[in-house]
Each structure stands twice: as structure tokens, then as C-alpha cells.
Coordinates of C-alpha atoms in Angstrom, one line a residue:
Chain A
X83 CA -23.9 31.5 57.6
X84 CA -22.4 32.1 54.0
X85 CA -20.3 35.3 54.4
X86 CA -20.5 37.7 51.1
X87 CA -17.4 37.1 50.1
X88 CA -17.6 33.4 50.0
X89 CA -20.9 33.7 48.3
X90 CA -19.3 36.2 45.5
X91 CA -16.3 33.3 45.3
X92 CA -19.2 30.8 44.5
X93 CA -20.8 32.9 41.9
X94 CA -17.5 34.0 40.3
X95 CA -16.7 30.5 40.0
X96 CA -20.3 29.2 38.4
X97 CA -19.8 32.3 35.9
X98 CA -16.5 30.5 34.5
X99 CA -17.6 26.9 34.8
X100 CA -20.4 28.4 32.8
X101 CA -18.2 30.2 30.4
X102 CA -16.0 27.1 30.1
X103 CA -19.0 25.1 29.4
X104 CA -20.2 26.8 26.2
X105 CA -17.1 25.5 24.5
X106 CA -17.9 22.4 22.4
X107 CA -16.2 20.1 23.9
X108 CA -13.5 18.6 22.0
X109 CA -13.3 14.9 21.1
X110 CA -10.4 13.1 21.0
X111 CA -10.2 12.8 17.3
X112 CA -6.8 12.0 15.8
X113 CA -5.7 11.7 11.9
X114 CA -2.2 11.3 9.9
X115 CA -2.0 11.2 6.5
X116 CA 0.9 8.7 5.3
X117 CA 2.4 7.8 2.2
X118 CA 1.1 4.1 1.4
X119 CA 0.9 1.9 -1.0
X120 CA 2.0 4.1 -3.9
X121 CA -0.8 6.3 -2.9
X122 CA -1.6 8.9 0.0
X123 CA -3.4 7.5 2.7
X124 CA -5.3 9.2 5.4
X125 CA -6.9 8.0 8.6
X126 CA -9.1 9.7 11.2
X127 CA -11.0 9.2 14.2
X128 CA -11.9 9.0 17.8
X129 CA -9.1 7.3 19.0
X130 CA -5.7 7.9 21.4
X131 CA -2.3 8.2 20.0
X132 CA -1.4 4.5 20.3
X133 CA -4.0 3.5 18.5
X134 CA -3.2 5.8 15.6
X135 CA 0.4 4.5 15.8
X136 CA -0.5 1.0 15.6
X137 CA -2.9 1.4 12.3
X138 CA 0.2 3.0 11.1
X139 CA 2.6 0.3 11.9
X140 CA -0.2 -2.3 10.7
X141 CA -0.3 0.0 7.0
X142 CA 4.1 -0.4 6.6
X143 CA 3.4 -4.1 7.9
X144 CA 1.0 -4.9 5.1
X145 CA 2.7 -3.0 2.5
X146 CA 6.0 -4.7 3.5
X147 CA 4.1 -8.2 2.5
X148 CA 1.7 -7.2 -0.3
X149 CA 4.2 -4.6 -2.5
X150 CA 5.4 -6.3 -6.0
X151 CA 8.1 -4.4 -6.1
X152 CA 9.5 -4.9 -2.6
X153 CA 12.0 -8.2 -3.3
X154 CA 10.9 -9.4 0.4
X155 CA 7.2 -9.4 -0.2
X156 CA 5.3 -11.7 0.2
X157 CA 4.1 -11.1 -3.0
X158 CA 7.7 -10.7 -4.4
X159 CA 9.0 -14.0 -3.2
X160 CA 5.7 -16.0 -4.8
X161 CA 6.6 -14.5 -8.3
X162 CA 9.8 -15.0 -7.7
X163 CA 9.4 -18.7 -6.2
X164 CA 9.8 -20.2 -10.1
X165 CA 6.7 -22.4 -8.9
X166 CA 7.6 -23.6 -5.9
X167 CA 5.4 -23.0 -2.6
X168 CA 6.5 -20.5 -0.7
X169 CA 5.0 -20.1 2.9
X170 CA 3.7 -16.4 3.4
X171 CA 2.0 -14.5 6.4
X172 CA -1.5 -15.2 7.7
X173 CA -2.6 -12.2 5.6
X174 CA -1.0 -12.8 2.3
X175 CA -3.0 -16.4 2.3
X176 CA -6.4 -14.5 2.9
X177 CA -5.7 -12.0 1.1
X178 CA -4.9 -14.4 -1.9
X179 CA -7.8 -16.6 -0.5
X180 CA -10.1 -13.9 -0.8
X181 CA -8.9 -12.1 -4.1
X182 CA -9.0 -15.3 -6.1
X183 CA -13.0 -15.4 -4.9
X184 CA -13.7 -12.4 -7.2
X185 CA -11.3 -13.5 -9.6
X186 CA -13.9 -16.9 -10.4
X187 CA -17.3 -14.8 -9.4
X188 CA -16.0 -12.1 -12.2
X189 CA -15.4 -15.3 -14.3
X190 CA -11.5 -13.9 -15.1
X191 CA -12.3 -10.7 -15.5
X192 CA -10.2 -9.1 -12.7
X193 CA -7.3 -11.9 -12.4
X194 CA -4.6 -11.1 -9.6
X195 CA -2.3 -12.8 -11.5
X196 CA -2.4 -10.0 -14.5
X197 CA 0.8 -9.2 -13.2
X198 CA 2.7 -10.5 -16.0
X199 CA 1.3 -8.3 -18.1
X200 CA 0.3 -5.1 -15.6
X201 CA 4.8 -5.3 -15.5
X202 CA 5.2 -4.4 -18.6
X203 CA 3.1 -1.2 -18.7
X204 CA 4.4 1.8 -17.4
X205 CA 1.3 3.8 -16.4
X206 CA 3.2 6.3 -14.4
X207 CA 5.8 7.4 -17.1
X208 CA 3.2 6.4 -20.0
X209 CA 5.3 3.1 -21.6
X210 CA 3.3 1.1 -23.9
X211 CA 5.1 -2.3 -23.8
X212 CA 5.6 -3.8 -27.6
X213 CA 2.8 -6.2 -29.3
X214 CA 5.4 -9.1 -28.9
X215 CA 5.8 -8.8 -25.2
X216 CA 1.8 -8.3 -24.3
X217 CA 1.6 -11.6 -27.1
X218 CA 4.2 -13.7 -25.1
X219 CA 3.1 -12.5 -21.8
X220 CA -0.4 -13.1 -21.8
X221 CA -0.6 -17.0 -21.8
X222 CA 0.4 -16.5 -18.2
X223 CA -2.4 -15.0 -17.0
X224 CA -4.4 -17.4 -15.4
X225 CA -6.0 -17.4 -11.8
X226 CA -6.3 -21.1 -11.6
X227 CA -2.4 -21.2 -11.2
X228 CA -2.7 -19.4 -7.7
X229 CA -3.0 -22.4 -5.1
X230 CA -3.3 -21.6 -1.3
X231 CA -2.9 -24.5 1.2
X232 CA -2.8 -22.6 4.5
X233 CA 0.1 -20.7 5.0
X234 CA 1.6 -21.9 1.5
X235 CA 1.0 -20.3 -1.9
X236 CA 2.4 -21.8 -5.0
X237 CA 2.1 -20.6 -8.7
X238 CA 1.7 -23.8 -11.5
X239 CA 3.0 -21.5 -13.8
X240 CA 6.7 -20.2 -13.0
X241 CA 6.2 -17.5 -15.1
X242 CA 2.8 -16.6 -13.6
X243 CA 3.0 -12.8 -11.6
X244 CA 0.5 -11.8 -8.8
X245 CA -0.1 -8.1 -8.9
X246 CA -2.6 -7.8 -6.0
X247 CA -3.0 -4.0 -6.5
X248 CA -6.8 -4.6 -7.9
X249 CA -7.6 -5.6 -4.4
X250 CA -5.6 -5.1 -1.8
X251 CA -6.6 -1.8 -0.6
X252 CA -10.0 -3.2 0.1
X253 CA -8.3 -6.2 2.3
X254 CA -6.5 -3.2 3.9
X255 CA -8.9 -1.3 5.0
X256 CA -11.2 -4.0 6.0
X257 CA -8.6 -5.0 8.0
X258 CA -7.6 -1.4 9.4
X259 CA -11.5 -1.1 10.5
X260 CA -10.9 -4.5 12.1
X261 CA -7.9 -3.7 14.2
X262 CA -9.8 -0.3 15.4
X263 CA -12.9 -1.9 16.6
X264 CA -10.4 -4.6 18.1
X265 CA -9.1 -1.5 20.0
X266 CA -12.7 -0.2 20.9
X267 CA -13.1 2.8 18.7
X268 CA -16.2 3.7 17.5
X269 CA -15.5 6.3 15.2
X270 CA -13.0 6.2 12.2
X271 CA -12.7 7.2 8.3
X272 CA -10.2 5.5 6.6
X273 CA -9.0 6.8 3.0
X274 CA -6.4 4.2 1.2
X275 CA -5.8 6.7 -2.1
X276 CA -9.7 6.9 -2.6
X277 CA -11.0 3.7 -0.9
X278 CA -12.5 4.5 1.6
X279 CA -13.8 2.9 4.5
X280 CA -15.6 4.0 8.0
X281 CA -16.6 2.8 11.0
X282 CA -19.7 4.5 13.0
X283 CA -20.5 7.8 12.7
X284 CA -18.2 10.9 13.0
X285 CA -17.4 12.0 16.5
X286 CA -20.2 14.4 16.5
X287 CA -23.0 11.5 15.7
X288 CA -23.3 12.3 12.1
X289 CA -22.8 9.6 9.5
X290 CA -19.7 10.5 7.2
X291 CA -20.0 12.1 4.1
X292 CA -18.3 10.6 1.5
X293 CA -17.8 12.3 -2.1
X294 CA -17.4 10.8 -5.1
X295 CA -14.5 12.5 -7.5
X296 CA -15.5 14.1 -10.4
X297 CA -13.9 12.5 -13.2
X298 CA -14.0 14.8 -15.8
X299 CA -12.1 17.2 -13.9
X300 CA -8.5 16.6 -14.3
X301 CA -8.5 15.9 -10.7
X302 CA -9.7 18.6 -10.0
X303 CA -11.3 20.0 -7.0
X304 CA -14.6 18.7 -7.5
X305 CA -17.4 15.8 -6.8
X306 CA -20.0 14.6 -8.9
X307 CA -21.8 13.0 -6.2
X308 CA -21.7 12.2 -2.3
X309 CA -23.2 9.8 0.4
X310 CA -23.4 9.5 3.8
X311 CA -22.1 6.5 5.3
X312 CA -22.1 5.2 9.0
X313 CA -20.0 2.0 8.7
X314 CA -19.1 0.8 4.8
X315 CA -17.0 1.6 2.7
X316 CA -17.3 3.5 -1.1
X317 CA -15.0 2.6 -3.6
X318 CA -14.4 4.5 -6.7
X319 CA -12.2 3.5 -10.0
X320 CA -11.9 6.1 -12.8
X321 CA -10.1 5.5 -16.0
X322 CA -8.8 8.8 -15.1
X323 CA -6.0 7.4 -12.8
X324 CA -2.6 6.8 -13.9
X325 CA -4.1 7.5 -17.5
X326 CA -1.7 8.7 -20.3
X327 CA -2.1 9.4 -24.2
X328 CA 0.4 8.2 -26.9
X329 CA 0.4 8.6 -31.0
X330 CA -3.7 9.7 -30.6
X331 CA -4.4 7.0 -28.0
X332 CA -5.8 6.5 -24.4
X333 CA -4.6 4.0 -22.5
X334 CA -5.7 3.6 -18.5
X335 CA -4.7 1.2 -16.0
X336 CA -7.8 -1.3 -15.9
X337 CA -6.2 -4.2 -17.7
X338 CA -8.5 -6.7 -19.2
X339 CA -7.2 -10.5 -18.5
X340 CA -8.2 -11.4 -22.4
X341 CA -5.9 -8.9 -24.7
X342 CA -3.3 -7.6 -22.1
X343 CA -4.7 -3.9 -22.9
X344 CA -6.4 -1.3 -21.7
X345 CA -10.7 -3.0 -21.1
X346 CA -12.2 -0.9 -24.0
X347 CA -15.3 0.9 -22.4
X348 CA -17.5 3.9 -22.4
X349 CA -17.5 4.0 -18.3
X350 CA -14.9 6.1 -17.0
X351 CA -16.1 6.2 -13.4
X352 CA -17.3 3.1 -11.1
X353 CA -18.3 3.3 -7.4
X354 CA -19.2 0.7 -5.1
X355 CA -21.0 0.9 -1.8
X356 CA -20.2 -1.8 0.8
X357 CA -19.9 -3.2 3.5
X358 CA -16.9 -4.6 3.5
X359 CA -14.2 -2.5 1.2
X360 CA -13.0 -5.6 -0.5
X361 CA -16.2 -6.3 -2.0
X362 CA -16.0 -2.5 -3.0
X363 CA -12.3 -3.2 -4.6
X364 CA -13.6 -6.5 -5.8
X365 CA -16.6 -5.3 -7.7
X366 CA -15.5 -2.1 -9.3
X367 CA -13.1 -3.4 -11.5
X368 CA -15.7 -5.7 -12.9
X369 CA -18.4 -2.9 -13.9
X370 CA -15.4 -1.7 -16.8
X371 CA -16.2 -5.2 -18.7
X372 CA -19.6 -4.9 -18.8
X373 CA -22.5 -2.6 -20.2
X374 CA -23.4 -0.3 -17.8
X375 CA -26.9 -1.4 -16.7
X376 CA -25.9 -5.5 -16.8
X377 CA -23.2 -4.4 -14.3
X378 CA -25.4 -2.7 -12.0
X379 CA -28.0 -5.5 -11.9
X380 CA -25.1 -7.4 -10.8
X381 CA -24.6 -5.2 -8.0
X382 CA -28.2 -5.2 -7.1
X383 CA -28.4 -8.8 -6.9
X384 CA -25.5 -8.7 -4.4
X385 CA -27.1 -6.8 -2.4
X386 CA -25.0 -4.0 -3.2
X387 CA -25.3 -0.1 -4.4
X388 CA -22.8 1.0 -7.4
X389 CA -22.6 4.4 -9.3
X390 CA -21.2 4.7 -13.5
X391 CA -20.2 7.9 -15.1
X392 CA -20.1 7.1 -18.9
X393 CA -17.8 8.9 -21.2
X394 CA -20.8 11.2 -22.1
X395 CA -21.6 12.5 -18.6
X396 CA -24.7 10.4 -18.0
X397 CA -24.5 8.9 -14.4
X398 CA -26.4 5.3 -13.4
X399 CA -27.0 3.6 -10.4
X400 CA -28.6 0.8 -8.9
X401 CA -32.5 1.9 -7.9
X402 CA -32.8 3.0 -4.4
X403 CA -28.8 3.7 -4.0
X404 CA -28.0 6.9 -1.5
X405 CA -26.1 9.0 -3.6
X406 CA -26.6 12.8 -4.0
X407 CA -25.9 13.5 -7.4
X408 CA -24.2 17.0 -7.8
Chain B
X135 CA -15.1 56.5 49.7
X136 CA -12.6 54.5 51.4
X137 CA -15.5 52.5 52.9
X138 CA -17.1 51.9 49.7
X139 CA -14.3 49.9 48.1
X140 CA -13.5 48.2 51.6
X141 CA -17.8 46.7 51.5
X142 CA -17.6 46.3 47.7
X143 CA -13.9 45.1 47.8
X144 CA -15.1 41.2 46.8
X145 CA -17.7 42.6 44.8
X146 CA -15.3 44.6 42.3
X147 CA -12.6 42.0 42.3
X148 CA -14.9 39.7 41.0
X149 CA -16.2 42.0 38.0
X150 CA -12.7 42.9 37.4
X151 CA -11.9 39.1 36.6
X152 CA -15.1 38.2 34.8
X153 CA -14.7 41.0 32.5
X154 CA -10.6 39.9 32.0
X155 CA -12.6 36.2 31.2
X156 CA -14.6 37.7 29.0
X157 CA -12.1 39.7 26.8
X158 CA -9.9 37.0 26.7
X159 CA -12.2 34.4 25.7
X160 CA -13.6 37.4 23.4
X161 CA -9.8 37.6 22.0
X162 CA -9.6 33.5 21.4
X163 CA -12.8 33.5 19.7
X164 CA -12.4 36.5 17.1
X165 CA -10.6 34.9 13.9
X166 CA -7.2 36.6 14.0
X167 CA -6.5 38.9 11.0
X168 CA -10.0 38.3 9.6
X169 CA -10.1 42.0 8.5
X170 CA -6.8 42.2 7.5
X171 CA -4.4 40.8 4.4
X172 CA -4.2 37.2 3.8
X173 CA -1.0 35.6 2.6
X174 CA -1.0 31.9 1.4
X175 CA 2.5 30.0 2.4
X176 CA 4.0 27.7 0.1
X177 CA 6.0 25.4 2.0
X178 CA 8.2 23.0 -0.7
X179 CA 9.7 20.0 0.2
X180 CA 13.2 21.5 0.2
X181 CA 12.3 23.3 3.1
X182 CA 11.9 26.7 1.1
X183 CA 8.8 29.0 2.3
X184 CA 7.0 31.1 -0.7
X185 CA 4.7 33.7 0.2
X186 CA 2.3 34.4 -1.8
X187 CA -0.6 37.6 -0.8
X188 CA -4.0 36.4 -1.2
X189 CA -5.0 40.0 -3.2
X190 CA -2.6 39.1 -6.1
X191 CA -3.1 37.1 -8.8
X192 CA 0.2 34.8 -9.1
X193 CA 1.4 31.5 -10.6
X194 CA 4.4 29.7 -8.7
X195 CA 6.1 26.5 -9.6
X196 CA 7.7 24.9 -6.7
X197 CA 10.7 22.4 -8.7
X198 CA 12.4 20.2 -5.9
X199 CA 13.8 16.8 -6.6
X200 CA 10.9 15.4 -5.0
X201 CA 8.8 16.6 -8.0
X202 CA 7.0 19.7 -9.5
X203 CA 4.0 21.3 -8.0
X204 CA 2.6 24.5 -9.6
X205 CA 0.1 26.9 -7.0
X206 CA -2.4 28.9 -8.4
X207 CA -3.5 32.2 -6.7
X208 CA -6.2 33.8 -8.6
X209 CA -9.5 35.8 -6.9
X210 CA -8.5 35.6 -3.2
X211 CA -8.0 31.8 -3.2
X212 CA -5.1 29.4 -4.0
X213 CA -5.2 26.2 -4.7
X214 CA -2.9 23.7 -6.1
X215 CA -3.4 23.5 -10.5
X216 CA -0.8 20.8 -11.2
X217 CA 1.5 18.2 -9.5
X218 CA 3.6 15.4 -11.3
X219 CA 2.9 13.3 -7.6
X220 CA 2.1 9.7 -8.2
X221 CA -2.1 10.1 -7.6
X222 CA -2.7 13.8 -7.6
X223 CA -4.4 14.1 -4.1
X224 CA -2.9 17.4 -3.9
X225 CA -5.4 18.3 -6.8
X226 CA -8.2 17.0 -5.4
X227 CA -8.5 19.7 -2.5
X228 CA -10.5 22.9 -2.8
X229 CA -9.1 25.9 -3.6
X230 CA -8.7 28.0 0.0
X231 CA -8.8 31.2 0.9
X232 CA -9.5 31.1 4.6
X233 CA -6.8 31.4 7.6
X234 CA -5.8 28.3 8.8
X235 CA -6.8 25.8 5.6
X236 CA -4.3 23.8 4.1
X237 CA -3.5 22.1 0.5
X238 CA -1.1 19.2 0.9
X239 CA 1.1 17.1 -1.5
X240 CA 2.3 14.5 1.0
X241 CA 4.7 12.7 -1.7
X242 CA 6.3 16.1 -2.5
X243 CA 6.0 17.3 1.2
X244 CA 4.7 20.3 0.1
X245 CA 2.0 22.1 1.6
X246 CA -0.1 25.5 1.8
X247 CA -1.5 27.4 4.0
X248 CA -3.1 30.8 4.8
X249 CA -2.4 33.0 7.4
X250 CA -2.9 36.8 8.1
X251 CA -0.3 39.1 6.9
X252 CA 1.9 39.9 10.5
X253 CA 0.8 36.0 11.0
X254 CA 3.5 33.3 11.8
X255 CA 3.1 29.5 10.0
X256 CA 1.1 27.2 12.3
X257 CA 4.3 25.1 11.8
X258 CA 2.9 21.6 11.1
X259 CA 0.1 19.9 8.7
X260 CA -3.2 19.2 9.4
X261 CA -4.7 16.9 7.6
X262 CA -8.3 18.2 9.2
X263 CA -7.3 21.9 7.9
X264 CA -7.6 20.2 4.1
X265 CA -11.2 21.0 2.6
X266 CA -13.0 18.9 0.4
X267 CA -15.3 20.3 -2.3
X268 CA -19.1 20.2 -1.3
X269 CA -17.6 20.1 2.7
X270 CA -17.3 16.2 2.4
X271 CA -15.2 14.9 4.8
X272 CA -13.3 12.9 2.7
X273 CA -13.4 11.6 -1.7
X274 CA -13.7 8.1 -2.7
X275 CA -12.1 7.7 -6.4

């Protein structure tokens, strides 16, 4: 026999499991925001605290071996190696491996070993590097110097430079998504200073929407277009970054291999969708050298989706691609 | 009298704690200072807080030797119209006028917030309180 009281205890308690219950109930999503690779970077997702700590400690590890100007880099000691092989990490020599695959499919149009040149420009405090030095650097541009044997890397041309920064925040967060499903998370948006790649959906089921900066707005608060992406990755270069004027001239970062300048084009946005964010950071340089449409063919052929702003607002993309234009 | 409260005794003890439930979880749920004066903090890297009321109109340049942001109030938002950081992500976030949304310059460790008026900093960044234009969750570019 149920007395009242125990009866009133039982409803009293269903009312406040029911209460409880109407709350959403929170998933265990976690996100930092650290300052990588010269650029913010963010990431976000379903995951515990030691997981987030270890993408972390994995971000300073990789920027420890890829930086230029770190001396200890892995990078840094190549340059520095006056042409002798040097033995790097596991992930320098496929990062290298990898990088030097675009460099031949672009046909030297992105060339990781720019770096003689990229040194002497100054996009941050807007140097322009004299006629003589872009002249005397150039002849050692050249991505048929780069030779990986393993775990060695050796330059044929002493005075050759690797500046990996075309690329290596694709490799990067390819290999951030890597180490999180290696941890079993599901869900996770990683943003390396605008590449960005994700893995599954959001917490809530619904793919991630990804926008693409407007650049006409001075970095400004705004989008021109967005997608929705459940594992991939969208990659966007703008002429807009790290871009300065001097004596009535542009200049932006995109360096092309040929003249040691800045690639003189009418596209001031590119955007790549992909599934693997290297083929994003790979691939976006490339649509600067070429006309518009040629480039996006390209794409199309690889199986990929892009997006070009030209100079005069007009927006192109490869037929079918699942962008929202804003 | 006395015998009604001693029958009802459970029954009024229990609607005395469902409706303290209620009100509280009423309480939790009502967006604190929602009707009342909005004030955006400026938190610089030097450690300096600058509090700037939604309701005026105001320009503030936060100089630290981390670098230079300048904050923008204007119509009930703020939002963050120039920074010398190294890739302008600061800029990149929407203007916000609602309590708990943040702006924030990570090189410059600077960041924004809104609060009510008689409300206190939440005291740490949240890189999930940072809005995106369009509510993406994140920009590309």
C-alpha cells in the first residue's frame, strides 16, 4: 500500500526530473583559440580536455618544426644546411613530400622553395626589397632542388630557402583532424587563420557552416558567401592579406616563382573546397596564375569545388559547387 | 485548521518546493539585465578594463605595447574598427550588442564584452561567445 506521502515524494520527484529534462542537454564541446603559426588559430569540438590539450601540444610541436624563422626548425636547419642533408621529423619529410606534389602538378607555380625571395619582402611592415636583390635572388627558386630520401632533406642549391607557409596549414590541419579521429571524436571545426577544416557534423547533427570572408571589406565583419560542410575543409586566399600600398602601388603576398613579385591578377579572392585541407592550401594559390574560368575547370577535373571574387565584384565557381552566395 | 495542515502537510510542502523550482529555474532562464543598460568592457592587454555604455556613441583606442586596437561604439553595438595585429581576426567578428558576446584580439590579448550595467565581467574569453556575420560558425579566408 503506497501511503500519500510517499506517493506525493514520487510525484514531486517526476515534476523535477521532468523540469530537469527540458534543458537541452549540453554536449561536451570544448574550444581554445591559440596564437599559431603567425596567425590566430581556433579549434572546437566534442571532445574532453585532454584531447584539446594534445591538439594544442601537436599545433607548438609542428610550428616548432615547420617555422622559417625559428633557427631549430626543421625548416630553419634545411636553409641553413648550405646543401647538406639534414635528417628532419617524420612530418617535415611528408610535409616536404607532399608540398613538392603541387609544386610539379602547378608546373612551378606555387614553389616552396620561394623562400629566397618571400625573405626579402616585408609584407607585414610593407618593405619592397630593391630590383637587385629580387634579380640575384630569383635564380634560386627552384623546386627540383628539394630532395627527400626518408627522413633526410637536402637542397642542391645552398642558397635555395624553403618557405613552407603556402602549404603548411593545410598539412596541419589535415593532420589535427587526423590526431582527433585517432582520439575518437566525431565532431570538430578546426580554423588555422582561415583554413579551415572539420570533421562530422556539429554536436547538434548539423553540418558546419562555413563563411567565406568578404574581401572587399577591409576585414571587415562580413561574408560574401557560406557552405555547409560535414567533414572537408574550405580554404580561402585573398590578396587582401598582409597587402600594403607604396609610391601608387599594390603589392600582396602571393609571390609568383617567375619575377619574384607580387602574381599580377584580377582575382582577389580564391576558395577551395576539399577534402583534405592541403589540397585546399595546395590549389588556391594556383587559381592567382590563371584566368579565372581555366582555373576552375582545373578544379572541376579534380574533383574539386573552388570560388573567385574578381577585382570587379563578379564571383565564379565551378558548376554544381554548394556555396550560398550572399 | 490545525487538522487541515496536519492531512495536507505533504501536499503543501511539495507545492511550496515546486513553485521555489520553478522561480528559480524561471530566474536562470530570464537574460539578466535584458531591460536594463548595456555596457561593453574593453579589456586591453595591459590588464586595463574600459567601460564603454552601449547608449553612447564613443571611439576608444586601446595603445599597449602589444599593439593598437581601436573599438567602435556606435547605435547600441561595438565592434572592433581597426587593429595593427598580424591577421586582423579581431576585425573579422560582428559588431555585438548582446550580453555575454565577445570581440577578441588574441595577439593583443584584448577582448570585449557586454554585460548589463550593475553586471560583473564573466572574467575569461570565450571563443564560442565570438559571432560570426550571417551566424556561421566559423570564416574561411
Amino acid at each position: 500500500m503506497i501511503t500519500r506521502r510517499q506517493l506525493l515524494i514520487g510525484a514531486l520527484g517526476l515534476g523535477a526530473g521532468a523540469l530537469t529534462a527540458c534543458a537541452p542537454r549540453p554536449a561536451e564541446e570544448l574550444s581554445t583559440t591559440v596564437f599559431c603559426f603567425d596567425t590566430v588559430c581556433q579549434l572546437r569540438g566534442a571532445m574532453g580536455q585532454e584531447v584539446l590539450d594534445g591538439a594544442v601540444t601537436l599545433c607548438e610541436r609542428f610550428e616548432q618544426l615547420f617555422s622559417r624563422t625559428i633557427a631549430t626548425s626543421d625548416i630553419a636547419r634545411i636553409n641553413d644546411a648550405g646543401g647538406e642533408p639534414v635528417v628532419v621529423e617524420p612530418e617535415t619529410s611528408d610535409l616536404i613530400s607532399k608540398a613538392l606534389g603541387y609544386c610539379e602538378e602547378s608546373g612551378g607555380l606555387f614553389d616552396i622553395t620561394i623562400g629566397a625571395v618571400s625573405s626579402l619582402w616585408d609584407f607585414r611592415n610593407g618593405i619592397v626589397p630593391s630590383e637587385e636583390d629580387v634579380a640575384a635572388a630569383l635564380p634560386h627558386v627552384g623546386w627540383r632542388t628539394v630532395h627527400v630520401d626518408g627522413a633526410t632533406v637536402r637542397l642542391d642549391d645552398p642558397a635555395a630557402a624553403l618557405d613552407l607557409g603556402g602549404i603548411a596549414k593545410g598539412w596541419i590541419a589535415d593532420a589535427l583532424i587526423s590526431y582527433l579521429v585517432g582520439e575518437g571524436v566525431e565532431s570538430a571545426c578546426v580554423n588555422l587563420g582561415g583554413n579551415v577544416a572539420v570533421l562530422g557534423s556539429k554536436p547538434d547533427g548539423t553540418p558546419w557552416r562555413v563563411g567565406v570572408q568578404d574581401p572587399f571589406a577591409e576585414r571587415g565583419a562580413s561574408i560574401i558567401a557560406r557552405t555547409d560542410i560535414a567533414d572537408g575543409s574550405l580554404v580561402t586566399s585573398g590578396l587582401y592579406e598582409r597587402a600594403f600600398e607604396q609610391g601608387g602601388r599594390r603589392y600582396w603576398h602571393i609571390l609568383d616563382p617567375r619575377t619574384g613579385y607580387p602574381v599580377e591578377t584580377d582575382i582577389v579572392s580564391a576558395s577551395v573546397l576539399s577534402e583534405r585541407s592541403i589540397d585546399g592550401d595546395g590549389f588556391t594559390k594556383q587559381l592567382f596564375f590563371n584566368d579565372p574560368e581555366s582555373g576552375l575547370a582545373d578544379l572541376a577535373a579534380r574533383g574539386l569545388h573552388g570560388l573567385i571574387v574578381r577585382a570587379d565584384g563578379t564571383m565564379l565557381s565551378t558548376p554544381g559547387a554548394p556555396f550560398t552566395l550572399l | 485548521m490545525a487538522g487541515f495542515m496536519k492531512r495536507y502537510r505533504a501536499t503543501i510542502i511539495a507545492a511550496v518546493v515546486l513553485a521555489v523550482l520553478a522561480a528559480v529555474l524561471f530566474l536562470l532562464a530570464l537574460p539578466r539585465g535584458a531591460s536594463g543598460r548595456l555596457i561593453a568592457l574593453v579589456h586591453g592587454g595591459d590588464g586595463a578594463v574600459h567601460e564603454l555604455p552601449l547608449d553612447e556613441d564613443a571611439v576608444l583606442e586601446v595603445a599597449t605595447p602589444l599593439g593598437t586596437n581601436t573599438v567602435v561604439v556606435e547605435g547600441g553595438s561595438v565592434r572592433m574598427d581597426a587593429a595593427d595585429c598580424p591577421h586582423g581576426d579581431c576585425l573579422r567578428q560582428r559588431p555585438i550588442s548582446r550580453p555575454g558576446e565577445q570581440i577578441i584580439c588574441l595577439p593583443h590579448e584584448l577582448w570585449i564584452e557586454i554585460v548589463p550595467e550593475d553586471g560583473a565581467s564573466s572574467g575569461m574569453l570565450d571563443e564560442d561567445a565570438v559571432s560570426y556575420p550571417d551566424d556561421v560558425d566559423t570564416v574561411a579566408g
